[in-house]
Short mmCIF file of C-alpha atoms in Angstrom, two decimals:
data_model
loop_
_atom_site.label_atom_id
_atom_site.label_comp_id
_atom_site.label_asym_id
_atom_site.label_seq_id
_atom_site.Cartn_x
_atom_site.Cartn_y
_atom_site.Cartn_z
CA UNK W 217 59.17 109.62 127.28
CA UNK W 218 56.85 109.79 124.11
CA UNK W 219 54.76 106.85 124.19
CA UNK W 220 53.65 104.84 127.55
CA UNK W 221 51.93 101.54 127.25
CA UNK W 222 49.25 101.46 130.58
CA UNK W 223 48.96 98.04 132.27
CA UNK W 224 46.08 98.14 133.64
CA UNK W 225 41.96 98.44 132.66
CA UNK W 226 38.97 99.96 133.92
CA UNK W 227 38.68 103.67 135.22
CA UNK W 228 42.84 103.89 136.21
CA UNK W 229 43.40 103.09 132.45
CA UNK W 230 41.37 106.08 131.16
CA UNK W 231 42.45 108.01 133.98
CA UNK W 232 45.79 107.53 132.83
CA UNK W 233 45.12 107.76 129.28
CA UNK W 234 43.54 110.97 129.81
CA UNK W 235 46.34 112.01 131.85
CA UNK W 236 49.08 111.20 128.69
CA UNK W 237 46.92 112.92 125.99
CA UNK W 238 47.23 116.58 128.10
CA UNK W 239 51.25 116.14 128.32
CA UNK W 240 51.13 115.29 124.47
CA UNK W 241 52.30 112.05 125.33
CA UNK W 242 50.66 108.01 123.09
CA UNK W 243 49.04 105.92 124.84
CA UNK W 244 48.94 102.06 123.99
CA UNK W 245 45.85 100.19 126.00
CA UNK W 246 45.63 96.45 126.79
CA UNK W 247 42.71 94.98 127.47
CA UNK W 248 41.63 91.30 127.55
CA UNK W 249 38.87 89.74 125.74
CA UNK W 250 36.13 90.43 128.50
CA UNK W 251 37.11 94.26 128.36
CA UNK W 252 37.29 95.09 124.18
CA UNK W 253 34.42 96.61 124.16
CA UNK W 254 35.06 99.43 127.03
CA UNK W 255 35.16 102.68 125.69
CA UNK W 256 38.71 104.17 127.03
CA UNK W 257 40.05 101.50 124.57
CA UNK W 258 39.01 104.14 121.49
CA UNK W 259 40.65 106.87 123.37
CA UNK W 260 44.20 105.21 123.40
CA UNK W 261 46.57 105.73 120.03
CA UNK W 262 46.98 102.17 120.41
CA UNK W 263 44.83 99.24 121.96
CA UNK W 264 46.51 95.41 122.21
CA UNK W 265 44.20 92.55 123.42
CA UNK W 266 46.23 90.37 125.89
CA UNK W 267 44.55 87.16 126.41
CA UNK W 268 41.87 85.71 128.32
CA UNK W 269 39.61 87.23 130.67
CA UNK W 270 41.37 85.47 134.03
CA UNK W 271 43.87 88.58 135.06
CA UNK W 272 46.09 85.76 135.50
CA UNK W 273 46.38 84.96 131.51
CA UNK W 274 45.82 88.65 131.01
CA UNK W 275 46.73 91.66 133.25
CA UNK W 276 48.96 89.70 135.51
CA UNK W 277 51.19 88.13 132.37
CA UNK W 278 54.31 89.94 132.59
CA UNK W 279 55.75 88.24 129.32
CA UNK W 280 52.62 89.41 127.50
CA UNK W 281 52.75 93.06 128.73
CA UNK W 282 56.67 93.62 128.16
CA UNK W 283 56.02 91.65 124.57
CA UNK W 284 53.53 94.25 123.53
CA UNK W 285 55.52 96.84 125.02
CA UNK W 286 58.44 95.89 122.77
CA UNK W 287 56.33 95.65 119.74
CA UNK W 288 54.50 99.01 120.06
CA UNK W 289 57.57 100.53 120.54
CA UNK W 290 56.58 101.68 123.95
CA UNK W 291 59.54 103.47 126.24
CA UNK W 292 57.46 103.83 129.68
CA UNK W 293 54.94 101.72 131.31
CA UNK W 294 52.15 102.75 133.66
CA UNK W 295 51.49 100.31 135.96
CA UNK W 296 47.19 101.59 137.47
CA UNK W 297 46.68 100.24 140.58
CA UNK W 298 46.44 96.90 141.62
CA UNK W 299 47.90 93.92 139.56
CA UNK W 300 50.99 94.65 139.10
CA UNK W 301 51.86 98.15 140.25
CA UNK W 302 53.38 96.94 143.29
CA UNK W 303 55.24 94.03 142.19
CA UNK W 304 59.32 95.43 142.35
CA UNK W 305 60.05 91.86 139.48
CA UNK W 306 58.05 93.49 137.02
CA UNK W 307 59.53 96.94 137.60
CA UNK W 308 62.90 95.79 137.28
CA UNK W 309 62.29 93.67 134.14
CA UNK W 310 60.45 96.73 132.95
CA UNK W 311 63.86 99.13 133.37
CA UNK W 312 65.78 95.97 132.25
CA UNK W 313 63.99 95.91 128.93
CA UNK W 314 64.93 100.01 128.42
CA UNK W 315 61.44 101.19 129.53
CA UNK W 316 60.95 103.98 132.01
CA UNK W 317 58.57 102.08 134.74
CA UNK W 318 56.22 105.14 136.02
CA UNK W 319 56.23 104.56 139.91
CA UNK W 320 58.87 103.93 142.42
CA UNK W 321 62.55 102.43 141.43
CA UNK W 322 62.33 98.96 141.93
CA UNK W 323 64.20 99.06 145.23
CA UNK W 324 61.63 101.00 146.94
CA UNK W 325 58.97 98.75 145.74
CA UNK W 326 60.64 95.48 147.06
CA UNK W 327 61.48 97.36 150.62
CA UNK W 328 58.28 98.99 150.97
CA UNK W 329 55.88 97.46 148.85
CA UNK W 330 56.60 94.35 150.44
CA UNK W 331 54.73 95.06 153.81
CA UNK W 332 56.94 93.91 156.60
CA UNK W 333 60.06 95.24 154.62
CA UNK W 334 58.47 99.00 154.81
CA UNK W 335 57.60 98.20 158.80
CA UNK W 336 61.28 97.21 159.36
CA UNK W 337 62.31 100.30 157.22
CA UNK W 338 60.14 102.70 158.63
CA UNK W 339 60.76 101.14 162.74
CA UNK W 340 64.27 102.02 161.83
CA UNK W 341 63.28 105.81 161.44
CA UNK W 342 61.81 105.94 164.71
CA UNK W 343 57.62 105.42 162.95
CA UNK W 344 55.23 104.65 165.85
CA UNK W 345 53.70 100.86 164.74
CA UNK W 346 51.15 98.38 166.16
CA UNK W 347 52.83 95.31 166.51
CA UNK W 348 53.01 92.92 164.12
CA UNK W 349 54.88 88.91 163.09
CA UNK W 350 57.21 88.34 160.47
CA UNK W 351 56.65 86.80 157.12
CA UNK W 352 54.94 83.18 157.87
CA UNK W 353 54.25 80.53 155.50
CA UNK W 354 52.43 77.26 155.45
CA UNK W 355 52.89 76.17 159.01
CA UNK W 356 49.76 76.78 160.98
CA UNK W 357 51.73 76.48 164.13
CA UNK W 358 53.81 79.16 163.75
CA UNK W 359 50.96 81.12 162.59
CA UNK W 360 48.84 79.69 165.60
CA UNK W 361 52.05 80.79 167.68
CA UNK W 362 52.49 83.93 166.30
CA UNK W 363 49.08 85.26 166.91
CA UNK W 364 48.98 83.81 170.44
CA UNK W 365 52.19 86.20 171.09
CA UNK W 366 50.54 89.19 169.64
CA UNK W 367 46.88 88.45 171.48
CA UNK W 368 43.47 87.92 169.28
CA UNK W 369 42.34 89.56 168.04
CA UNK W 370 44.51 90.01 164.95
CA UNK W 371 44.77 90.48 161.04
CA UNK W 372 46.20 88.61 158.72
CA UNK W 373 47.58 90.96 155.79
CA UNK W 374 49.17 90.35 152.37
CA UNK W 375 52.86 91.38 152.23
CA UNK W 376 52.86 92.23 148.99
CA UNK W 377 49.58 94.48 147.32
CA UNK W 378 47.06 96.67 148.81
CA UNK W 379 43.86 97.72 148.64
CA UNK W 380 42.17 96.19 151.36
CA UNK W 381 42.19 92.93 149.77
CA UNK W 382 43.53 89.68 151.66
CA UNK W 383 42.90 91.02 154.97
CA UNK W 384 40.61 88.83 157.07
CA UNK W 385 40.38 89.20 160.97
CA UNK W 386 41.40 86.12 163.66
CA UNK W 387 39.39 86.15 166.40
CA UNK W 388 41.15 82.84 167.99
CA UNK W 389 43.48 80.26 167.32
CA UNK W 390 40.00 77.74 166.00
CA UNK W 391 39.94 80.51 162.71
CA UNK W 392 43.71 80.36 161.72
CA UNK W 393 43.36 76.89 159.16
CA UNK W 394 40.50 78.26 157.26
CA UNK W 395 41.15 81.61 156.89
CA UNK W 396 44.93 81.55 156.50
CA UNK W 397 44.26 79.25 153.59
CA UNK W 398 41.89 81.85 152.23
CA UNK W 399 43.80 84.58 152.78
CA UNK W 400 47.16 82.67 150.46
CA UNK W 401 44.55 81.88 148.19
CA UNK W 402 43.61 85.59 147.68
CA UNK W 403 46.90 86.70 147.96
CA UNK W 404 48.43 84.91 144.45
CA UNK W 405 45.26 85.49 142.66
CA UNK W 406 45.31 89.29 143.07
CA UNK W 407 49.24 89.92 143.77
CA UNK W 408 51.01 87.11 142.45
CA UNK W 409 52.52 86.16 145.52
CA UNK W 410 51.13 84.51 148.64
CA UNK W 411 53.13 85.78 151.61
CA UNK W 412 51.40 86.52 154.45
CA UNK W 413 51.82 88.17 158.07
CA UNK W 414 49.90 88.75 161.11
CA UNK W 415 48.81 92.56 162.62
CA UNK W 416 47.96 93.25 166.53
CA UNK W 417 44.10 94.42 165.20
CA UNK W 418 42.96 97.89 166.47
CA UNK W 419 39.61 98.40 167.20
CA UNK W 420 37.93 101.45 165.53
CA UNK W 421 40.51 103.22 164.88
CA UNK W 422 40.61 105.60 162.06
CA UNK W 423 42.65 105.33 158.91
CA UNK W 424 44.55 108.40 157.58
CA UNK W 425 46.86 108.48 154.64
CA UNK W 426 49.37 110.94 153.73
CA UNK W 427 49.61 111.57 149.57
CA UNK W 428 53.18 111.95 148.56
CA UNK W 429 55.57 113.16 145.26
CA UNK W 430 58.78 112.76 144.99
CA UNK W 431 61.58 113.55 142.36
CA UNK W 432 64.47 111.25 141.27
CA UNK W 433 67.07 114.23 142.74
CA UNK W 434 66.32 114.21 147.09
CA UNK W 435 63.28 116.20 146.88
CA UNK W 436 59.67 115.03 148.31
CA UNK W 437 56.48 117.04 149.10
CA UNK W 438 53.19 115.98 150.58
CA UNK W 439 50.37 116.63 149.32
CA UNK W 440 47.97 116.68 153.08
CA UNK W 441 45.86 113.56 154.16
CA UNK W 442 42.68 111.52 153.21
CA UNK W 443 40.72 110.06 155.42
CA UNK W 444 40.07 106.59 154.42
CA UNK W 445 37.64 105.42 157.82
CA UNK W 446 34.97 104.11 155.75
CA UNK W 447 35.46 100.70 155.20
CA UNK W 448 33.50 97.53 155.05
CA UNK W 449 35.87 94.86 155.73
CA UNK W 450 38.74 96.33 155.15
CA UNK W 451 37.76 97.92 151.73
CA UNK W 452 37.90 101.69 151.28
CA UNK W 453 34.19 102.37 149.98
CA UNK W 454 34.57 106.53 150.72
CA UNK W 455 37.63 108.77 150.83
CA UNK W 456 37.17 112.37 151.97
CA UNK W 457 39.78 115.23 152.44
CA UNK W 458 41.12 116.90 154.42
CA UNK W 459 40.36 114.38 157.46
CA UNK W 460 37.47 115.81 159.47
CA UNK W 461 38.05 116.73 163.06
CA UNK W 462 41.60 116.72 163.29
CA UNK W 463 43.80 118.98 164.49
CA UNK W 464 45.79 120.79 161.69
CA UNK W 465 48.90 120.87 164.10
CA UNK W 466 48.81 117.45 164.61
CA UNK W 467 48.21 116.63 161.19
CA UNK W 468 51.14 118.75 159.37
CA UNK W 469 53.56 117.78 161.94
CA UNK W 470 53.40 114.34 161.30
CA UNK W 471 53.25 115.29 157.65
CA UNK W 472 56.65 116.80 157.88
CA UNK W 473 57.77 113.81 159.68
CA UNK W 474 57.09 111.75 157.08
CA UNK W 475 58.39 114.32 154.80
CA UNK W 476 61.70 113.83 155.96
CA UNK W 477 61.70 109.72 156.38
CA UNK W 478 61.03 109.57 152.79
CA UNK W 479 63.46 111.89 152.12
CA UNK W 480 66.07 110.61 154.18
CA UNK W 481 65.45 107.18 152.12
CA UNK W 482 65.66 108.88 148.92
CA UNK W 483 62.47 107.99 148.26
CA UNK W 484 61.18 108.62 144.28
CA UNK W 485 57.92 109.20 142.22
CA UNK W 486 54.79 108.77 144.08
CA UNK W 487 53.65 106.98 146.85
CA UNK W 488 50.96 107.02 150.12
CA UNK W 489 51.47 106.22 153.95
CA UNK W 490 48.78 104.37 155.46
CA UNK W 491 48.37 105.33 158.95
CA UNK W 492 46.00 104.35 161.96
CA UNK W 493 44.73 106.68 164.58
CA UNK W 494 43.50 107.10 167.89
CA UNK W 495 43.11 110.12 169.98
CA UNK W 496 44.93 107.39 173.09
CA UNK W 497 47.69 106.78 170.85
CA UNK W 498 48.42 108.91 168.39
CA UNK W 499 49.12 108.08 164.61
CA UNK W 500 50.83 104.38 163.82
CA UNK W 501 52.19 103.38 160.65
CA UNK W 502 50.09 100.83 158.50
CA UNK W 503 52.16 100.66 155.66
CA UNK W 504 53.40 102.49 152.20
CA UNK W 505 51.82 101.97 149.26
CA UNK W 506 54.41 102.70 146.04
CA UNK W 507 52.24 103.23 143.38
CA UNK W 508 49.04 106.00 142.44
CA UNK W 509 46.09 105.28 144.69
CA UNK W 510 42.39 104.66 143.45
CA UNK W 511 41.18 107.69 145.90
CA UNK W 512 43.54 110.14 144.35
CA UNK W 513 41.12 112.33 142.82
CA UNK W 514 40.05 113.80 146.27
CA UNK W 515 43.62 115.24 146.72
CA UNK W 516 43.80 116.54 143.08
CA UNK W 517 40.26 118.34 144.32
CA UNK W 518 41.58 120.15 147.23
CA UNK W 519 45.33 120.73 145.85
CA UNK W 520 44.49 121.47 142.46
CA UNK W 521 47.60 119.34 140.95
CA UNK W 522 47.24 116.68 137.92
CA UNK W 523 48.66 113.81 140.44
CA UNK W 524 48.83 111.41 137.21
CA UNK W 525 50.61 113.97 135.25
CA UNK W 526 52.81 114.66 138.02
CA UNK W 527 53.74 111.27 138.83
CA UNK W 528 54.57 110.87 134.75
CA UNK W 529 56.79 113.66 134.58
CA UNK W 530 58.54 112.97 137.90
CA UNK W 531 59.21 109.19 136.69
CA UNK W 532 60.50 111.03 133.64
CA UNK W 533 63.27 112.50 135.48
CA UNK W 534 62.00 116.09 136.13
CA UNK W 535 62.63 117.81 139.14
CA UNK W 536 60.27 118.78 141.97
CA UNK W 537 60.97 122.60 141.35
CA UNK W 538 59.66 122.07 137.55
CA UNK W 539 56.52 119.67 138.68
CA UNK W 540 55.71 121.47 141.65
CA UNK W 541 57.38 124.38 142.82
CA UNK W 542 54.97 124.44 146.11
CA UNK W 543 52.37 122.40 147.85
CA UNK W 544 49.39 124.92 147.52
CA UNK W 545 46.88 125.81 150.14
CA UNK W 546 44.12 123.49 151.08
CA UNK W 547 40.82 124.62 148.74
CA UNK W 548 38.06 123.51 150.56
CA UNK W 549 36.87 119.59 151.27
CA UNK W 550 36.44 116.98 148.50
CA UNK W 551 34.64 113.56 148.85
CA UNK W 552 34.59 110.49 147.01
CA UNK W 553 32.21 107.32 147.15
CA UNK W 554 33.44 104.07 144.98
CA UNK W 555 30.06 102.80 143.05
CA UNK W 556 30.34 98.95 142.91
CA UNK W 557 28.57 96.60 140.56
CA UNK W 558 27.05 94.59 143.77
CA UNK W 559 24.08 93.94 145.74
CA UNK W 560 24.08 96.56 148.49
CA UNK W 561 22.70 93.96 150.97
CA UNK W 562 24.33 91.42 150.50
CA UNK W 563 27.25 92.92 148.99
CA UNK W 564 27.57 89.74 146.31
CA UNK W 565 29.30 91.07 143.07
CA UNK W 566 26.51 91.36 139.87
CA UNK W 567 28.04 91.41 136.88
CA UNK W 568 25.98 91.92 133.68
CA UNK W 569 25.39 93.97 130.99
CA UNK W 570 24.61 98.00 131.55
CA UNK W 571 21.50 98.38 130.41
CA UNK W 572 21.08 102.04 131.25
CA UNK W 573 24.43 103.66 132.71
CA UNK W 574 24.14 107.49 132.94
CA UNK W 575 26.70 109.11 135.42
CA UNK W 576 25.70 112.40 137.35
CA UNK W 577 26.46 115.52 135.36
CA UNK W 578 27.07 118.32 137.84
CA UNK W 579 28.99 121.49 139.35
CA UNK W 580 31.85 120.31 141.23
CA UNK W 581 31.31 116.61 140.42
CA UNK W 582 33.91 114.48 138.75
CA UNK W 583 32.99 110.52 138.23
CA UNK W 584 35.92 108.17 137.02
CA UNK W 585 35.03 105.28 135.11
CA UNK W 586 35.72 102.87 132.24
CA UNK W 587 32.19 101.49 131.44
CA UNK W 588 29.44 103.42 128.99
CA UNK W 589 25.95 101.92 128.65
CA UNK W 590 25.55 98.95 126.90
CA UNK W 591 29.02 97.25 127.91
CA UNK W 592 29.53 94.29 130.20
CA UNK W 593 30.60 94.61 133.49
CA UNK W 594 32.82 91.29 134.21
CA UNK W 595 32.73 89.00 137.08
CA UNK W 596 36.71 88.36 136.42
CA UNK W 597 37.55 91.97 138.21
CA UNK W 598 37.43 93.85 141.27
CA UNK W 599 33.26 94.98 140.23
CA UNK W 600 33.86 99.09 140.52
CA UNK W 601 31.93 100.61 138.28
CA UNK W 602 32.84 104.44 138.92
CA UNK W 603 33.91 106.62 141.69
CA UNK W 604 32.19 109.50 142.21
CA UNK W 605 34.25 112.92 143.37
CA UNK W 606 32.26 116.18 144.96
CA UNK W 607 33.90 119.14 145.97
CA UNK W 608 32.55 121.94 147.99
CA UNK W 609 33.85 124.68 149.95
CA UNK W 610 32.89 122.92 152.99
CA UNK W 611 32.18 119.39 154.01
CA UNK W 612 28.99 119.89 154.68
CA UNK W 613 28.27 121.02 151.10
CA UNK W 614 30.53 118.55 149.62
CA UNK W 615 28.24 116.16 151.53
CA UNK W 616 25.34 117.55 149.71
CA UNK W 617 26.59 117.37 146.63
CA UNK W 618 28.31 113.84 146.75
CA UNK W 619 24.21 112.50 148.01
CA UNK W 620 22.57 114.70 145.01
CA UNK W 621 25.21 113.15 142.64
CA UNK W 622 24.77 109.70 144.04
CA UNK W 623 20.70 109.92 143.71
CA UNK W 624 20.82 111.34 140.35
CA UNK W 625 23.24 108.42 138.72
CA UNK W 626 21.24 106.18 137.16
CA UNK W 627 21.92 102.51 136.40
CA UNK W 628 20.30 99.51 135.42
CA UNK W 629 21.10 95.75 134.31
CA UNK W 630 23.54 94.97 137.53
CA UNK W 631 22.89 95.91 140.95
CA UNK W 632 24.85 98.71 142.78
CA UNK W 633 26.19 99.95 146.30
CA UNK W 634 24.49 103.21 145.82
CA UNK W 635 21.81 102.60 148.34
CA UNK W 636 24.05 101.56 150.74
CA UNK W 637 26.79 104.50 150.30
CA UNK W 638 23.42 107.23 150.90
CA UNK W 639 22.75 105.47 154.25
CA UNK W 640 26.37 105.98 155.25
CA UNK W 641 26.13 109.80 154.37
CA UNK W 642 22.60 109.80 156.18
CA UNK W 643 23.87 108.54 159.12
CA UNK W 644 24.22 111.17 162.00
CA UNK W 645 27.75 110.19 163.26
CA UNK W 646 29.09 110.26 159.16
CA UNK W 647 27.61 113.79 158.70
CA UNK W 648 29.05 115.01 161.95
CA UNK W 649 32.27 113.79 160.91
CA UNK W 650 32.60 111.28 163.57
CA UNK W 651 34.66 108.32 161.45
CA UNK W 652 36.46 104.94 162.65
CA UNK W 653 36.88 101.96 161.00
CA UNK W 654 34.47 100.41 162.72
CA UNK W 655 31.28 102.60 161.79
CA UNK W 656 30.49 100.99 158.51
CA UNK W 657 29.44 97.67 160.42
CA UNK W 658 27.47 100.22 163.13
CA UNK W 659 25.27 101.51 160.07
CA UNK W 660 24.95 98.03 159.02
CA UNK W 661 24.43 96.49 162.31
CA UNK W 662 21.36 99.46 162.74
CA UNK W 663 19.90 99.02 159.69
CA UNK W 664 19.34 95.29 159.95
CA UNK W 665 18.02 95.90 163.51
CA UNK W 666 15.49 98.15 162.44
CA UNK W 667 14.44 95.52 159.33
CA UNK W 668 13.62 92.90 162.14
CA UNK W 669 12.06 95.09 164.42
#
């Protein structure tokens, strides 16, 4: 591996830019023609323009991609997040064109990055599961008869991606025709495929991931949790780890659990179980994500391992005992907020140009992004603007930190989140470490009360 084109834009592209320069590996960036003036594009050794603005014409055109991978003489592709880093086509054509494709073989993305495939895979190994339908397409019947079976309410998912997007609640059989149209419609623009299933919904639960890595020789090793409860519908808006209030027991045994499923699969690279909990039921599999996750710089804070630079060398071909030897002790606790371009009432995207965009510069902060002041901030793309990463000793102080950093990063020309992310860390239940799913839409329920009142 000496020089990796990076499919992808944004904050993953310079994250994984970054990531190649300390190996001493070339970079080659895309970008389309709403992103050529982001500034990661100067850090690459080579940047390609690949069409339009619509991801579509752009960041979801394989031909494009593997074209400009050819012609820069490119032998590894890294796929980000998103588009298409879970799509097990692209992989293959990527191996099938001589190219080293930095994530999962192929096979593991089309078993387990397809998301009934991984719960079928997974079931097999004995994985606790809510229930859930198979694959169903057009025919509202079957999708009206397949929630009936499971009992409202429930959620209809994308097979294929991640990321929270595509997932819309059914609350009865009157909301299938809308919102399973909605749901396809999301589904091809963001993944590229439209398949669809139903989920028996959990209420309030919490969601807990496990990070893994995994060599191409038999060996994986996980790298703890993140606690992922902070969600408004469905979207991850703040990552924290370790996951607060657990038990440790609890938490490394079904670690080592997964440990050896993975293992037993022969599972490769890099990849993240999604899990649900409830102190009633215990943890139950979600699903796997097979590719590097937008909230992996909390784990790199309390591990202190290069995940990017792990998962390139691993795709490589090195072993585990070379890329990490040992899975080090848990240093202290590590939170992360995602800083959206977007009203933070109304929660409407607001794209526009960065008039003033200065990130917190501070002790034990880290902030990801791919914007500088004075660039454009598109209404084509998922509107992040930056994640934000403190890391204390303790949660408390990481909590501290993460609002000081927050209220000090200043930005002006689009609207932001940030209000809204410092009343989740206000709130009592947040700060006491008391997360579910369902406590984003508490805090917002309570702050709109108190408005009217």
């Amino acid at each position: 591996m000496k020089r990796v084109i990076v499919a992808n834009r944004g904050a993953v592209a310079r994250r994984v830019i970054r990531g190649l320069r300390a190996l001493g590996l070339e970079s080659v960036a895309v970008y389309s023609e709403a992103d050529r003036d982001l500034p990661y594009l100067r850090e690459a050794d080579v940047a390609v323009p690949i069409g339009p603005a619509p991801a579509a014409q752009s960041y979801l055109n394989r031909d494009t991609l593997l074209r400009v991978a050819r012609e820069t003489g490119a032998d590894a592709l890294h796929p980000g997040y998103g588009f298409l880093s879970e799509n097990a086509d692209f992989a293959q054509a990527v191996e099938s064109a001589g190219m080293i494709f930095v994530g999962p073989s192929p096979r593991w993305i089309r078993m387990l990055g397809h998301k009934t495939r991984a719960r079928d895979a997974m079931r097999a190994l004995g994985m606790p599961m809510a229930a859930s339908s198979a694959v169903l397409g057009a025919d509202l019947d079957a999708v009206r008869h397949a929630a009936q079976d499971l009992g409202y309410p429930v959620l209809i998912k994308p097979a294929s991606g991640g990321g929270g997007i595509g997932m819309i609640p059914l609350h009865g059989p009157q909301e299938v025709e809308p919102e399973w149209a909605r749901a396809r419609q999301i589904a091809e623009r963001s993944f590229g495929g439209s398949d669809l299933y139903l989920e028996k919904l959990l209420v309030n639960p919490r969601h807990v991931e496990f990070q893994f890595l995994a060599d191409r020789h038999g060996q994986v090793r996980c790298l703890y949790e993140r606690d992922c409860s902070t969600q408004r519908r469905h979207q991850k808006v703040l990552e924290e780890a370790p996951a607060p209030g657990l038990d440790r027991d609890l938490v490394a045994d079904m670690a080592a659990k997964l440990e050896g499923m993975l293992s037993t699969l022969g599972y490769d690279v890099i990849g993240t179980v999604e899990m649900l909990y409830t102190p009633e039921s215990g943890f139950s599999f979600l699903e796997i994500n097979t590719r590097l996750q937008v909230e992996h710089a909390v784990t790199e804070a309390v591990t202190g391992i290069d995940i990017v630079a792990a998962q390139l060398r691993l795709a490589a071909g090195e072993r585990m005992g070379s890329v990490l030897a040992r899975v080090p002790p848990l240093q202290g606790h590590a939170l992360e907020a995602r800083v959206y371009a977007e009203d933070p009432v109304r929660f409407l995207p607001s794209p526009g140009v960065l008039q003033v965009f200065a990130p917190p510069v501070l002790p034990g902060v880290r902030v990801e992004t791919g914007y500088a002041e004075g660039r454009r901030v598109s209404s084509h793309y998922d509107p992040m603007l930056a994640k934000v990463i403190a890391h204390a000793a303790t949660r408390d102080q990481a909590l501290l930190l993460l609002k000081q950093a927050l209220t000090q990063f200043q930005v002006d020309g689009v609207k932001t989140n940030i209000p809204f992310m410092l009343r989740v860390l206000d709130d009592q239940g947040f700060g006491a470490g008391q997360v579910s799913t369902g406590m984003v839409a508490r805090i917002l329920d309570a702050t709109r009360a108190a408005q009217a009142a």
